[in-house]
mmCIF file of C-alpha atoms in Angstrom:
data_model
loop_
_atom_site.group_PDB
_atom_site.id
_atom_site.type_symbol
_atom_site.label_atom_id
_atom_site.label_comp_id
_atom_site.label_asym_id
_atom_site.label_seq_id
_atom_site.Cartn_x
_atom_site.Cartn_y
_atom_site.Cartn_z
ATOM 1 C CA UNK A 1 96.758 36.596 101.799
ATOM 2 C CA UNK A 2 94.006 37.745 99.394
ATOM 3 C CA UNK A 3 93.961 41.926 100.115
ATOM 4 C CA UNK A 4 90.727 42.650 98.958
ATOM 5 C CA UNK A 5 90.017 45.489 96.431
ATOM 6 C CA UNK A 6 88.439 48.583 97.577
ATOM 7 C CA UNK A 7 86.590 51.511 95.553
ATOM 8 C CA UNK A 8 85.761 54.563 97.572
ATOM 9 C CA UNK A 9 83.520 57.232 96.014
ATOM 10 C CA UNK A 10 83.658 61.106 96.593
ATOM 11 C CA UNK A 11 82.634 64.322 94.852
ATOM 12 C CA UNK A 12 84.879 66.661 92.973
ATOM 13 C CA UNK A 13 84.817 70.441 93.698
ATOM 14 C CA UNK A 14 81.833 71.186 91.819
ATOM 15 C CA UNK A 15 79.887 68.104 93.347
ATOM 16 C CA UNK A 16 80.050 65.730 90.738
ATOM 17 C CA UNK A 17 80.098 62.026 91.794
ATOM 18 C CA UNK A 18 83.689 60.762 91.220
ATOM 19 C CA UNK A 19 85.912 57.583 92.153
ATOM 20 C CA UNK A 20 88.276 59.144 94.765
ATOM 21 C CA UNK A 21 90.360 55.444 95.121
ATOM 22 C CA UNK A 22 90.453 52.016 93.646
ATOM 23 C CA UNK A 23 92.915 49.735 94.707
ATOM 24 C CA UNK A 24 93.821 47.053 97.589
ATOM 25 C CA UNK A 25 92.677 48.054 100.866
ATOM 26 C CA UNK A 26 95.606 50.238 102.343
ATOM 27 C CA UNK A 27 95.723 48.737 105.852
ATOM 28 C CA UNK A 28 95.925 45.027 106.528
ATOM 29 C CA UNK A 29 97.188 43.334 109.513
ATOM 30 C CA UNK A 30 98.164 39.726 110.043
ATOM 31 C CA UNK A 31 98.593 37.806 112.974
ATOM 32 C CA UNK A 32 100.430 34.696 111.329
ATOM 33 C CA UNK A 33 100.514 32.787 114.655
ATOM 34 C CA UNK A 34 96.561 33.101 114.751
ATOM 35 C CA UNK A 35 96.159 32.268 111.282
ATOM 36 C CA UNK A 36 94.129 35.581 111.202
ATOM 37 C CA UNK A 37 94.219 38.603 108.718
ATOM 38 C CA UNK A 38 92.341 42.001 109.172
ATOM 39 C CA UNK A 39 91.638 43.861 106.010
ATOM 40 C CA UNK A 40 90.333 47.422 107.204
ATOM 41 C CA UNK A 41 87.834 48.571 104.458
ATOM 42 C CA UNK A 42 86.318 51.843 106.075
ATOM 43 C CA UNK A 43 85.629 53.483 109.529
ATOM 44 C CA UNK A 44 83.458 56.125 110.538
ATOM 45 C CA UNK A 45 83.771 58.419 113.764
ATOM 46 C CA UNK A 46 80.316 59.853 115.218
ATOM 47 C CA UNK A 47 76.696 59.618 113.914
ATOM 48 C CA UNK A 48 75.298 60.785 112.122
ATOM 49 C CA UNK A 49 78.491 60.083 109.559
ATOM 50 C CA UNK A 50 80.056 63.086 108.204
ATOM 51 C CA UNK A 51 80.130 63.267 104.704
ATOM 52 C CA UNK A 52 82.759 65.232 102.796
ATOM 53 C CA UNK A 53 83.605 65.490 99.490
ATOM 54 C CA UNK A 54 87.156 63.732 100.096
ATOM 55 C CA UNK A 55 88.258 62.475 103.107
ATOM 56 C CA UNK A 56 91.277 64.384 104.670
ATOM 57 C CA UNK A 57 92.937 61.345 105.986
ATOM 58 C CA UNK A 58 92.606 57.420 105.473
ATOM 59 C CA UNK A 59 89.973 56.494 107.749
ATOM 60 C CA UNK A 60 91.155 53.012 108.169
ATOM 61 C CA UNK A 61 94.828 54.446 109.572
ATOM 62 C CA UNK A 62 92.851 55.822 112.448
ATOM 63 C CA UNK A 63 93.069 52.945 114.724
ATOM 64 C CA UNK A 64 93.261 49.306 114.451
ATOM 65 C CA UNK A 65 91.247 48.376 117.406
ATOM 66 C CA UNK A 66 88.545 45.581 117.307
ATOM 67 C CA UNK A 67 85.626 47.552 118.131
ATOM 68 C CA UNK A 68 84.534 50.665 116.315
ATOM 69 C CA UNK A 69 84.976 54.333 117.358
ATOM 70 C CA UNK A 70 82.348 56.036 119.782
ATOM 71 C CA UNK A 71 79.252 56.666 117.631
ATOM 72 C CA UNK A 72 81.029 55.081 114.839
ATOM 73 C CA UNK A 73 81.306 52.207 112.629
ATOM 74 C CA UNK A 74 83.814 49.854 111.098
ATOM 75 C CA UNK A 75 83.963 47.332 108.156
ATOM 76 C CA UNK A 76 86.689 44.744 107.585
ATOM 77 C CA UNK A 77 87.337 41.366 106.217
ATOM 78 C CA UNK A 78 88.750 38.779 108.227
ATOM 79 C CA UNK A 79 90.536 35.688 107.011
ATOM 80 C CA UNK A 80 90.690 32.821 109.556
ATOM 81 C CA UNK A 81 93.223 30.261 108.190
ATOM 82 C CA UNK A 82 92.838 26.500 108.980
ATOM 83 C CA UNK A 83 94.920 24.929 111.634
ATOM 84 C CA UNK A 84 95.517 27.495 114.273
ATOM 85 C CA UNK A 85 93.284 26.397 117.001
ATOM 86 C CA UNK A 86 94.506 26.485 120.635
ATOM 87 C CA UNK A 87 94.235 23.924 123.230
ATOM 88 C CA UNK A 88 90.463 24.906 123.786
ATOM 89 C CA UNK A 89 89.848 24.588 120.089
ATOM 90 C CA UNK A 90 89.871 28.361 119.543
ATOM 91 C CA UNK A 91 91.125 30.788 117.157
ATOM 92 C CA UNK A 92 90.374 34.122 118.822
ATOM 93 C CA UNK A 93 90.181 35.044 122.125
ATOM 94 C CA UNK A 94 87.016 34.973 123.915
ATOM 95 C CA UNK A 95 85.823 38.651 123.710
ATOM 96 C CA UNK A 96 82.988 41.131 124.435
ATOM 97 C CA UNK A 97 82.296 44.442 122.226
ATOM 98 C CA UNK A 98 79.950 47.059 122.990
ATOM 99 C CA UNK A 99 78.714 46.702 119.492
ATOM 100 C CA UNK A 100 76.359 45.164 116.788
ATOM 101 C CA UNK A 101 78.626 43.309 114.738
ATOM 102 C CA UNK A 102 76.940 41.866 111.443
ATOM 103 C CA UNK A 103 79.114 38.916 109.938
ATOM 104 C CA UNK A 104 78.891 37.822 106.538
ATOM 105 C CA UNK A 105 80.607 34.466 105.428
ATOM 106 C CA UNK A 106 81.808 34.942 102.200
ATOM 107 C CA UNK A 107 83.955 31.813 101.761
ATOM 108 C CA UNK A 108 84.746 28.528 103.903
ATOM 109 C CA UNK A 109 83.254 27.749 107.124
ATOM 110 C CA UNK A 110 83.562 29.290 110.528
ATOM 111 C CA UNK A 111 82.286 28.112 114.012
ATOM 112 C CA UNK A 112 80.964 30.903 116.325
ATOM 113 C CA UNK A 113 81.720 29.612 119.820
ATOM 114 C CA UNK A 114 78.987 31.213 122.723
ATOM 115 C CA UNK A 115 78.851 30.527 126.570
ATOM 116 C CA UNK A 116 76.558 27.799 125.897
ATOM 117 C CA UNK A 117 76.629 26.614 122.316
ATOM 118 C CA UNK A 118 78.684 26.532 119.217
ATOM 119 C CA UNK A 119 76.871 27.741 115.850
ATOM 120 C CA UNK A 120 78.597 26.507 112.504
ATOM 121 C CA UNK A 121 78.254 29.222 109.692
ATOM 122 C CA UNK A 122 79.085 28.481 105.976
ATOM 123 C CA UNK A 123 79.046 30.966 102.895
ATOM 124 C CA UNK A 124 76.167 32.957 102.456
ATOM 125 C CA UNK A 125 74.969 32.542 106.314
ATOM 126 C CA UNK A 126 74.912 36.195 108.481
ATOM 127 C CA UNK A 127 75.026 36.304 112.095
ATOM 128 C CA UNK A 128 73.921 39.271 114.234
ATOM 129 C CA UNK A 129 76.469 39.757 117.050
ATOM 130 C CA UNK A 130 74.886 41.598 119.969
ATOM 131 C CA UNK A 131 77.326 42.164 122.556
ATOM 132 C CA UNK A 132 77.709 38.596 123.592
ATOM 133 C CA UNK A 133 80.937 36.578 124.880
ATOM 134 C CA UNK A 134 82.430 34.761 121.881
ATOM 135 C CA UNK A 135 85.057 33.492 120.161
ATOM 136 C CA UNK A 136 85.855 32.139 116.475
ATOM 137 C CA UNK A 137 87.387 28.788 115.111
ATOM 138 C CA UNK A 138 87.742 27.837 111.733
ATOM 139 C CA UNK A 139 87.881 23.944 112.132
ATOM 140 C CA UNK A 140 87.799 23.175 108.444
ATOM 141 C CA UNK A 141 90.430 22.565 105.902
ATOM 142 C CA UNK A 142 90.072 26.065 103.747
ATOM 143 C CA UNK A 143 90.598 29.648 104.919
ATOM 144 C CA UNK A 144 87.465 31.167 106.002
ATOM 145 C CA UNK A 145 86.553 34.734 104.965
ATOM 146 C CA UNK A 146 84.147 36.792 106.646
ATOM 147 C CA UNK A 147 82.945 40.449 106.295
ATOM 148 C CA UNK A 148 82.163 42.339 109.633
ATOM 149 C CA UNK A 149 80.290 45.507 109.897
ATOM 150 C CA UNK A 150 80.600 46.616 113.499
ATOM 151 C CA UNK A 151 78.470 49.778 114.954
ATOM 152 C CA UNK A 152 79.089 51.179 118.187
ATOM 153 C CA UNK A 153 76.630 50.303 120.959
ATOM 154 C CA UNK A 154 75.725 50.883 124.409
ATOM 155 C CA UNK A 155 74.749 48.199 127.011
ATOM 156 C CA UNK A 156 71.375 48.663 128.640
ATOM 157 C CA UNK A 157 72.054 48.884 132.218
ATOM 158 C CA UNK A 158 69.524 46.091 133.275
ATOM 159 C CA UNK A 159 71.687 43.647 130.758
ATOM 160 C CA UNK A 160 75.053 44.931 132.340
ATOM 161 C CA UNK A 161 74.112 43.936 135.762
ATOM 162 C CA UNK A 162 73.569 40.406 134.661
ATOM 163 C CA UNK A 163 76.934 39.846 133.116
ATOM 164 C CA UNK A 164 79.519 38.158 134.666
ATOM 165 C CA UNK A 165 81.960 40.703 135.941
ATOM 166 C CA UNK A 166 79.679 43.521 134.618
ATOM 167 C CA UNK A 167 81.486 45.542 131.669
ATOM 168 C CA UNK A 168 84.791 45.334 133.054
ATOM 169 C CA UNK A 169 85.797 42.655 130.522
ATOM 170 C CA UNK A 170 85.142 44.585 127.541
ATOM 171 C CA UNK A 171 87.534 44.374 124.422
ATOM 172 C CA UNK A 172 88.591 48.071 124.106
ATOM 173 C CA UNK A 173 91.806 47.271 121.935
ATOM 174 C CA UNK A 174 92.855 44.552 119.507
ATOM 175 C CA UNK A 175 92.521 41.056 119.232
ATOM 176 C CA UNK A 176 95.925 40.561 121.630
ATOM 177 C CA UNK A 177 95.505 43.309 123.938
#
């Protein structure tokens, strides 16, 4: 597992821009049986995001849930190891979150599985995931690294009414909850 470096800026008591921390991300979680690692980069709670001189607590230690907090954001890097597909050819559970997720492929290839299609994404590709049921699969020979920026969202009532099962199947916790 290649833990990413995180540089966090802040302010001195005099309002001067400073580096508050520089080092490996403090919170990583590995699911070896699924071949997936989550490296939590930063989280915000509420919008607009409150900017303070120095965070009183480590934001990534607040929660390890997949979706961001209400009115918040989350940025993480996921690593998908090859060779960890289930009988359906999936590496993650099929899931839906009430969020807008921007996925940026850094390395390797990852397949996005939707209800009616699959899309192969390569390094440099960006996907905008808008509350759809989906799953992920690394079907290639090398690890895939993807940056995900998640922004809390809310389903339009007319869209929610068309979803099979409505919003009852939303993921609120982690990938194995």
